[in-house]
Amino acid sequence: MLAGFVGLVTFGTYAASGTPQRQGSRAALSAGTVPAAYQGLIQEWGSLCPEISPPMLAAQLYQESGFDPSARSPAKAYGMAQFLESTWATYGVDANKDGKKDIWDPADAIASAATYDCALAREVSKVPGDGQANLLAAYNAGPYAVIKYNGVPPYAETQGYVRNISTLARSFTAPTAAVEVSPQAAGAIYFAQNVLGTPYLWGGEGLPSQGGRFDCSGLTQAAYASVGITLPRVANDQWYAGPHPSRDQLRPGDLVFWATDLNDPRSIHHVGIYVGGGYMIDAPHTGAVIRYDKIDTKEYIGATRVTSDGANALPVRGADGSITGSGGPGAGGQAPAGTPAATPAASPPARAAGTGGSGQTPAKT
């Protein structure tokens, strides 16, 4: 059992002293994927130990709360990192040195999430295989299960969690080479072209009861559904459905986005489908029709190249905006470090639903 962190406590290859120890080269965060207020913290604490990275830490925080520091779940998990109070008591870190380990403080929550991850990594460090995958499995199912099965345990939920966070992390990683073009892009554009001239409807999803009308994210969701890719309903979640090509790397089929605050992706309010030549097809606003529009305006924040894996990795939001199927630190099937999991070895981890609840309900755009 790991005790609370007092002073400098060293675990193998990392030190939990309130200051991350540099672990060499780290993947950079992709521009616009993390609110600017938290980007430095995630880049810093995402280097706490070799098994984590800034994009992986960002993916976890996004899944847990959508970067909402005031998030609370029905399972009584709190803050941006969705800690249970019992887990926070052991792993909470006073990262900003204000004399308080505050579960609601983003600086403390981000640091504590990384500290918890690295403590789990230490617990399963002797297990063969990929260190990050074993860490994520321990986060979901408890370290005992990972040790027992000598790797990621055969729980569908745990295997899904490992796969989803690993995939979602790619959306937060700055591309170092040209991003591969989506094979489904042409079909999505074809769908959008066939509804040109259709009147806009706020909340529209193209249903017969809505006269086949769409709003902006309803259009992009339907366009990609026509080629077998299920996107989230709202624009600021669709933003994370794949990697982010730069403006000069845009290709037809990319989703293009606008935000009121270019430093905060939570403020994304509009999305369209890029068709080339600086134009997109979009459902712009009430009183307009689905049409071609230029993309180069002052609120343009960037683009996403949709992938099937990226879309499938995104958390599912409830009607109240809560994120289901994640489970914060210490929630559900996660056993404290060094403690056997409570669930039988052959069973999936028992986890409380909705422990990655977001405190906000994104507006349909």
Tab-separated table of C-alpha atoms in Angstrom:
chain	number	residue	atom	x	y	z
A	1	MET	CA	0.000	0.000	0.000
A	2	LEU	CA	1.388	3.371	-0.994
A	3	ALA	CA	1.223	5.994	1.701
A	4	GLY	CA	0.602	9.705	1.219
A	5	PHE	CA	3.294	11.712	-0.441
A	6	VAL	CA	5.269	13.646	2.164
A	7	GLY	CA	8.513	15.350	1.207
A	8	LEU	CA	10.421	13.553	-1.508
A	9	VAL	CA	9.282	10.003	-2.154
A	10	THR	CA	11.054	8.205	-4.979
A	11	PHE	CA	9.497	5.333	-6.914
A	12	GLY	CA	11.998	3.727	-9.258
A	13	THR	CA	12.383	6.078	-12.202
A	14	TYR	CA	10.391	9.069	-11.017
A	15	ALA	CA	10.206	11.350	-8.036
A	16	ALA	CA	7.000	12.667	-6.457
A	17	SER	CA	8.326	15.855	-4.905
A	18	GLY	CA	5.789	18.286	-6.295
A	19	THR	CA	8.022	18.860	-9.341
A	20	PRO	CA	8.040	16.512	-12.351
A	21	GLN	CA	11.404	15.073	-13.330
A	22	ARG	CA	12.118	15.410	-17.041
A	23	GLN	CA	12.012	12.021	-18.772
A	24	GLY	CA	13.634	12.956	-22.067
A	25	SER	CA	11.745	13.526	-25.301
A	26	ARG	CA	7.982	13.875	-24.923
A	27	ALA	CA	5.217	14.104	-27.498
A	28	ALA	CA	3.951	17.661	-27.776
A	29	LEU	CA	0.288	18.533	-27.436
A	30	SER	CA	-1.501	19.412	-30.660
A	31	ALA	CA	-2.449	23.085	-30.864
A	32	GLY	CA	-5.961	23.896	-29.702
A	33	THR	CA	-6.730	20.516	-28.145
A	34	VAL	CA	-6.276	21.570	-24.509
A	35	PRO	CA	-7.487	24.826	-22.910
A	36	ALA	CA	-4.494	27.186	-22.853
A	37	ALA	CA	-4.842	27.658	-19.098
A	38	TYR	CA	-4.015	23.975	-18.573
A	39	GLN	CA	-1.664	23.238	-21.463
A	40	GLY	CA	1.555	24.016	-19.588
A	41	LEU	CA	0.471	21.954	-16.587
A	42	ILE	CA	-0.428	18.941	-18.721
A	43	GLN	CA	2.790	19.191	-20.725
A	44	GLU	CA	4.787	19.429	-17.472
A	45	TRP	CA	3.061	16.752	-15.404
A	46	GLY	CA	2.641	14.480	-18.404
A	47	SER	CA	6.413	13.988	-18.147
A	48	LEU	CA	6.336	12.737	-14.553
A	49	CYS	CA	7.278	9.144	-15.418
A	50	PRO	CA	8.160	7.242	-18.604
A	51	GLU	CA	4.837	5.380	-18.787
A	52	ILE	CA	2.753	8.521	-19.316
A	53	SER	CA	2.879	11.366	-21.821
A	54	PRO	CA	1.191	14.770	-22.095
A	55	PRO	CA	-1.240	13.534	-24.794
A	56	MET	CA	-2.169	10.476	-22.706
A	57	LEU	CA	-2.765	12.605	-19.607
A	58	ALA	CA	-4.840	15.036	-21.685
A	59	ALA	CA	-6.897	12.143	-23.072
A	60	GLN	CA	-7.656	10.903	-19.563
A	61	LEU	CA	-8.675	14.364	-18.316
A	62	TYR	CA	-10.845	14.943	-21.372
A	63	GLN	CA	-12.599	11.617	-20.901
A	64	GLU	CA	-13.094	12.150	-17.180
A	65	SER	CA	-14.501	15.684	-17.263
A	66	GLY	CA	-14.017	17.435	-20.584
A	67	PHE	CA	-11.436	19.601	-18.726
A	68	ASP	CA	-14.135	20.895	-16.390
A	69	PRO	CA	-12.613	21.688	-12.955
A	70	SER	CA	-16.076	21.853	-11.364
A	71	ALA	CA	-17.246	18.434	-12.619
A	72	ARG	CA	-18.921	16.119	-10.129
A	73	SER	CA	-20.438	12.704	-10.750
A	74	PRO	CA	-23.267	10.742	-9.103
A	75	ALA	CA	-20.561	8.375	-7.808
A	76	LYS	CA	-19.103	11.320	-5.826
A	77	ALA	CA	-16.034	11.735	-7.979
A	78	TYR	CA	-14.951	15.353	-8.109
A	79	GLY	CA	-12.945	17.852	-10.100
A	80	MET	CA	-11.218	17.781	-13.449
A	81	ALA	CA	-9.600	14.401	-12.749
A	82	GLN	CA	-12.720	12.910	-11.091
A	83	PHE	CA	-11.071	11.693	-7.882
A	84	LEU	CA	-12.994	9.985	-5.132
A	85	GLU	CA	-12.233	11.668	-1.813
A	86	SER	CA	-10.733	8.442	-0.422
A	87	THR	CA	-8.269	8.224	-3.316
A	88	TRP	CA	-7.511	11.939	-3.169
A	89	ALA	CA	-6.532	11.589	0.481
A	90	THR	CA	-3.602	9.401	-0.610
A	91	TYR	CA	-2.652	10.790	-4.006
A	92	GLY	CA	-3.645	14.459	-3.826
A	93	VAL	CA	-0.757	16.848	-4.543
A	94	ASP	CA	-0.414	20.530	-3.630
A	95	ALA	CA	1.125	21.355	-6.997
A	96	ASN	CA	0.801	25.138	-6.795
A	97	LYS	CA	2.212	25.301	-3.251
A	98	ASP	CA	-0.707	27.265	-1.816
A	99	GLY	CA	-0.760	25.093	1.284
A	100	LYS	CA	-3.831	23.080	0.293
A	101	LYS	CA	-4.412	19.898	-1.700
A	102	ASP	CA	-7.570	21.065	-3.447
A	103	ILE	CA	-9.546	18.513	-5.463
A	104	TRP	CA	-11.243	21.398	-7.338
A	105	ASP	CA	-8.008	23.226	-8.210
A	106	PRO	CA	-6.933	22.385	-11.794
A	107	ALA	CA	-3.230	22.636	-10.928
A	108	ASP	CA	-3.599	20.172	-8.061
A	109	ALA	CA	-5.969	17.881	-9.985
A	110	ILE	CA	-3.708	17.612	-13.040
A	111	ALA	CA	-0.630	16.942	-10.912
A	112	SER	CA	-2.492	14.396	-8.808
A	113	ALA	CA	-3.786	12.552	-11.878
A	114	ALA	CA	-0.215	12.176	-13.129
A	115	THR	CA	0.996	11.154	-9.664
A	116	TYR	CA	-1.710	8.495	-9.432
A	117	ASP	CA	-0.883	7.192	-12.906
A	118	CYS	CA	2.799	6.892	-12.064
A	119	ALA	CA	2.080	5.164	-8.752
A	120	LEU	CA	0.052	2.569	-10.655
A	121	ALA	CA	2.851	2.254	-13.209
A	122	ARG	CA	5.234	1.433	-10.388
A	123	GLU	CA	2.841	-1.207	-9.017
A	124	VAL	CA	2.784	-3.060	-12.352
A	125	SER	CA	6.358	-2.281	-13.426
A	126	LYS	CA	7.416	-5.949	-13.331
A	127	VAL	CA	4.573	-7.072	-15.596
A	128	PRO	CA	5.795	-7.788	-19.156
A	129	GLY	CA	4.462	-5.932	-22.145
A	130	ASP	CA	3.727	-2.294	-22.876
A	131	GLY	CA	4.146	-0.171	-19.756
A	132	GLN	CA	1.534	2.392	-20.726
A	133	ALA	CA	-1.057	-0.249	-21.593
A	134	ASN	CA	-0.455	-1.991	-18.263
A	135	LEU	CA	-0.778	1.326	-16.436
A	136	LEU	CA	-4.089	2.116	-18.137
A	137	ALA	CA	-5.370	-1.370	-17.368
A	138	ALA	CA	-4.405	-0.898	-13.715
A	139	TYR	CA	-6.211	2.448	-13.703
A	140	ASN	CA	-9.376	0.742	-14.877
A	141	ALA	CA	-9.280	-2.684	-13.223
A	142	GLY	CA	-6.754	-2.302	-10.409
A	143	PRO	CA	-3.082	-3.343	-10.355
A	144	TYR	CA	-3.875	-6.751	-8.851
A	145	ALA	CA	-5.757	-7.786	-12.007
A	146	VAL	CA	-2.856	-6.714	-14.235
A	147	ILE	CA	-0.373	-8.635	-12.094
A	148	LYS	CA	-2.615	-11.711	-11.949
A	149	TYR	CA	-3.030	-11.874	-15.734
A	150	ASN	CA	0.552	-10.818	-16.447
A	151	GLY	CA	-0.696	-7.947	-18.587
A	152	VAL	CA	-3.968	-6.334	-19.630
A	153	PRO	CA	-6.679	-8.573	-18.115
A	154	PRO	CA	-9.339	-10.244	-20.304
A	155	TYR	CA	-12.096	-7.826	-19.318
A	156	ALA	CA	-13.891	-6.259	-22.272
A	157	GLU	CA	-14.311	-2.995	-20.381
A	158	THR	CA	-10.645	-2.793	-19.413
A	159	GLN	CA	-9.421	-3.694	-22.890
A	160	GLY	CA	-11.770	-1.064	-24.290
A	161	TYR	CA	-10.470	1.556	-21.866
A	162	VAL	CA	-6.852	0.859	-22.799
A	163	ARG	CA	-7.678	0.994	-26.501
A	164	ASN	CA	-9.790	4.151	-26.235
A	165	ILE	CA	-7.341	6.223	-24.201
A	166	SER	CA	-4.432	5.133	-26.400
A	167	THR	CA	-6.403	6.113	-29.505
A	168	LEU	CA	-7.755	9.341	-28.033
A	169	ALA	CA	-4.218	10.366	-27.091
A	170	ARG	CA	-3.406	10.552	-30.809
A	171	SER	CA	-5.953	13.346	-31.175
A	172	PHE	CA	-3.997	15.330	-28.580
A	173	THR	CA	-0.596	14.657	-30.193
A	174	ALA	CA	0.937	17.266	-32.481
A	175	PRO	CA	1.453	15.635	-35.901
A	176	THR	CA	5.096	15.165	-36.853
A	177	ALA	CA	4.309	14.091	-40.426
A	178	ALA	CA	1.519	14.459	-42.953
A	179	VAL	CA	-1.766	13.040	-41.648
A	180	GLU	CA	-3.176	10.168	-43.705
A	181	VAL	CA	-6.288	11.057	-45.702
A	182	SER	CA	-9.509	9.396	-44.542
A	183	PRO	CA	-10.878	6.848	-47.033
A	184	GLN	CA	-14.425	7.793	-45.985
A	185	ALA	CA	-13.979	11.499	-46.760
A	186	ALA	CA	-15.422	11.381	-50.278
A	187	GLY	CA	-18.611	9.695	-49.079
A	188	ALA	CA	-19.123	12.279	-46.338
A	189	ILE	CA	-18.751	15.100	-48.869
A	190	TYR	CA	-21.178	13.373	-51.239
A	191	PHE	CA	-23.794	13.269	-48.481
A	192	ALA	CA	-23.305	16.961	-47.697
A	193	GLN	CA	-23.527	17.947	-51.364
A	194	ASN	CA	-26.860	16.155	-51.662
A	195	VAL	CA	-28.427	18.318	-48.942
A	196	LEU	CA	-27.175	21.675	-50.225
A	197	GLY	CA	-29.991	24.220	-50.049
A	198	THR	CA	-31.736	22.531	-47.100
A	199	PRO	CA	-32.886	25.093	-44.488
A	200	TYR	CA	-31.007	25.197	-41.185
A	201	LEU	CA	-32.721	23.942	-38.021
A	202	TRP	CA	-31.157	24.357	-34.567
A	203	GLY	CA	-30.945	20.860	-33.082
A	204	GLY	CA	-31.683	19.347	-36.485
A	205	GLU	CA	-30.466	15.831	-37.211
A	206	GLY	CA	-32.143	15.334	-40.580
A	207	LEU	CA	-35.086	13.402	-39.147
A	208	PRO	CA	-38.342	13.172	-41.127
A	209	SER	CA	-40.099	14.937	-38.249
A	210	GLN	CA	-37.616	17.801	-38.737
A	211	GLY	CA	-38.207	18.017	-42.456
A	212	GLY	CA	-34.759	16.584	-43.139
A	213	ARG	CA	-33.128	19.742	-41.748
A	214	PHE	CA	-29.832	19.992	-39.865
A	215	ASP	CA	-27.782	22.202	-37.636
A	216	CYS	CA	-24.014	22.317	-38.150
A	217	SER	CA	-22.956	19.337	-36.054
A	218	GLY	CA	-26.086	17.408	-37.016
A	219	LEU	CA	-24.969	17.710	-40.639
A	220	THR	CA	-21.414	16.540	-39.988
A	221	GLN	CA	-22.663	13.700	-37.799
A	222	ALA	CA	-25.068	12.522	-40.511
A	223	ALA	CA	-22.467	12.886	-43.269
A	224	TYR	CA	-20.036	10.593	-41.499
A	225	ALA	CA	-22.800	8.238	-40.358
A	226	SER	CA	-23.512	7.696	-44.063
A	227	VAL	CA	-20.050	6.116	-44.395
A	228	GLY	CA	-20.251	4.088	-41.189
A	229	ILE	CA	-18.551	6.433	-38.695
A	230	THR	CA	-20.473	7.465	-35.580
A	231	LEU	CA	-19.534	10.955	-34.412
A	232	PRO	CA	-20.668	12.598	-31.167
A	233	ARG	CA	-23.610	14.951	-31.466
A	234	VAL	CA	-21.949	18.274	-30.664
A	235	ALA	CA	-19.149	20.174	-32.372
A	236	ASN	CA	-16.763	20.475	-29.430
A	237	ASP	CA	-16.764	16.679	-29.028
A	238	GLN	CA	-16.406	16.033	-32.774
A	239	TRP	CA	-13.177	18.056	-32.527
A	240	TYR	CA	-11.473	15.054	-30.901
A	241	ALA	CA	-12.483	12.424	-33.491
A	242	GLY	CA	-9.027	12.209	-35.049
A	243	PRO	CA	-5.701	14.013	-35.558
A	244	HIS	CA	-5.487	17.715	-36.385
A	245	PRO	CA	-3.907	18.698	-39.717
A	246	SER	CA	-2.520	22.212	-40.117
A	247	ARG	CA	-4.203	24.761	-42.389
A	248	ASP	CA	-1.834	23.980	-45.266
A	249	GLN	CA	-2.455	20.232	-44.884
A	250	LEU	CA	-6.259	20.400	-45.133
A	251	ARG	CA	-7.870	17.820	-47.385
A	252	PRO	CA	-11.485	17.399	-48.542
A	253	GLY	CA	-13.530	15.656	-45.866
A	254	ASP	CA	-11.731	17.216	-42.910
A	255	LEU	CA	-13.985	18.749	-40.291
A	256	VAL	CA	-13.235	22.449	-39.770
A	257	PHE	CA	-14.105	24.283	-36.554
A	258	TRP	CA	-14.733	27.737	-35.099
A	259	ALA	CA	-14.497	28.916	-31.487
A	260	THR	CA	-15.226	32.120	-29.614
A	261	ASP	CA	-11.941	31.704	-27.707
A	262	LEU	CA	-9.087	30.335	-29.794
A	263	ASN	CA	-7.273	29.380	-26.580
A	264	ASP	CA	-10.080	27.119	-25.377
A	265	PRO	CA	-11.567	24.264	-27.445
A	266	ARG	CA	-14.507	24.129	-25.033
A	267	SER	CA	-15.742	27.301	-26.764
A	268	ILE	CA	-16.070	25.598	-30.178
A	269	HIS	CA	-19.453	26.573	-31.588
A	270	HIS	CA	-19.438	25.690	-35.292
A	271	VAL	CA	-18.264	22.912	-37.600
A	272	GLY	CA	-18.320	22.271	-41.334
A	273	ILE	CA	-16.923	19.796	-43.890
A	274	TYR	CA	-13.951	21.021	-45.892
A	275	VAL	CA	-14.274	20.528	-49.652
A	276	GLY	CA	-11.067	22.171	-50.899
A	277	GLY	CA	-9.973	25.546	-52.217
A	278	GLY	CA	-10.612	27.263	-48.884
A	279	TYR	CA	-14.316	26.317	-48.842
A	280	MET	CA	-16.542	24.078	-46.752
A	281	ILE	CA	-20.131	22.855	-46.760
A	282	ASP	CA	-21.904	23.862	-43.569
A	283	ALA	CA	-25.280	24.528	-41.970
A	284	PRO	CA	-24.523	28.070	-40.800
A	285	HIS	CA	-27.380	29.526	-38.749
A	286	THR	CA	-31.125	30.049	-38.435
A	287	GLY	CA	-32.543	31.641	-41.563
A	288	ALA	CA	-29.814	30.247	-43.815
A	289	VAL	CA	-29.525	27.068	-45.858
A	290	ILE	CA	-26.796	24.436	-46.107
A	291	ARG	CA	-24.261	26.023	-48.443
A	292	TYR	CA	-20.629	26.574	-49.397
A	293	ASP	CA	-18.751	29.029	-47.154
A	294	LYS	CA	-15.156	30.221	-46.900
A	295	ILE	CA	-13.255	28.871	-43.928
A	296	ASP	CA	-10.766	31.691	-43.373
A	297	THR	CA	-12.466	33.802	-40.731
A	298	LYS	CA	-11.136	35.110	-37.421
A	299	GLU	CA	-12.739	32.411	-35.245
A	300	TYR	CA	-11.279	29.461	-37.168
A	301	ILE	CA	-9.540	27.232	-34.582
A	302	GLY	CA	-8.473	24.251	-36.681
A	303	ALA	CA	-9.456	20.971	-38.278
A	304	THR	CA	-9.897	17.282	-37.516
A	305	ARG	CA	-9.243	14.400	-39.889
A	306	VAL	CA	-11.929	11.954	-38.806
A	307	THR	CA	-10.934	8.330	-38.272
A	308	SER	CA	-13.091	5.368	-37.319
A	309	ASP	CA	-10.838	4.561	-34.366
A	310	GLY	CA	-10.810	8.169	-33.227
A	311	ALA	CA	-14.594	8.449	-33.297
A	312	ASN	CA	-15.050	5.127	-31.506
A	313	ALA	CA	-12.670	6.192	-28.718
A	314	LEU	CA	-14.687	9.236	-27.702
A	315	PRO	CA	-16.648	9.129	-24.433
A	316	VAL	CA	-20.433	8.987	-24.599
A	317	ARG	CA	-22.274	11.895	-23.019
A	318	GLY	CA	-25.594	11.501	-21.268
A	319	ALA	CA	-28.518	13.842	-21.813
A	320	ASP	CA	-27.282	15.943	-18.876
A	321	GLY	CA	-23.802	16.273	-20.357
A	322	SER	CA	-22.293	13.619	-18.085
A	323	ILE	CA	-19.687	11.312	-19.552
A	324	THR	CA	-20.437	7.636	-19.115
A	325	GLY	CA	-18.107	4.690	-19.154
A	326	SER	CA	-14.892	6.211	-17.828
A	327	GLY	CA	-14.473	5.964	-14.081
A	328	GLY	CA	-12.211	8.369	-12.226
A	329	PRO	CA	-9.225	7.576	-10.024
A	330	GLY	CA	-10.262	5.183	-7.306
A	331	ALA	CA	-13.738	4.674	-8.751
A	332	GLY	CA	-15.476	1.358	-9.229
A	333	GLY	CA	-13.123	-1.481	-10.075
A	334	GLN	CA	-9.935	0.353	-9.260
A	335	ALA	CA	-8.266	-1.079	-6.191
A	336	PRO	CA	-5.800	0.984	-4.145
A	337	ALA	CA	-2.238	0.313	-5.182
A	338	GLY	CA	-0.984	-3.001	-3.851
A	339	THR	CA	-4.468	-4.192	-2.916
A	340	PRO	CA	-6.277	-7.137	-4.578
A	341	ALA	CA	-9.205	-6.098	-6.744
A	342	ALA	CA	-12.577	-6.757	-5.174
A	343	THR	CA	-14.012	-8.351	-8.303
A	344	PRO	CA	-13.427	-12.033	-9.174
A	345	ALA	CA	-10.593	-12.579	-11.622
A	346	ALA	CA	-12.868	-13.837	-14.383
A	347	SER	CA	-15.319	-10.954	-14.071
A	348	PRO	CA	-15.259	-7.510	-15.658
A	349	PRO	CA	-14.316	-4.703	-13.271
A	350	ALA	CA	-17.315	-3.472	-11.286
A	351	ARG	CA	-17.427	0.264	-11.827
A	352	ALA	CA	-19.960	2.925	-11.024
A	353	ALA	CA	-21.558	4.366	-14.130
A	354	GLY	CA	-20.995	7.989	-14.905
A	355	THR	CA	-17.912	8.543	-12.789
A	356	GLY	CA	-16.362	10.607	-15.529
A	357	GLY	CA	-19.230	13.087	-15.436
A	358	SER	CA	-18.826	16.437	-17.107
A	359	GLY	CA	-20.356	19.352	-15.313
A	360	GLN	CA	-21.502	20.960	-18.524
A	361	THR	CA	-24.016	20.184	-21.218
A	362	PRO	CA	-22.553	21.273	-24.565
A	363	ALA	CA	-24.990	23.292	-26.609
A	364	LYS	CA	-26.078	21.803	-29.899
A	365	THR	CA	-24.563	23.812	-32.721
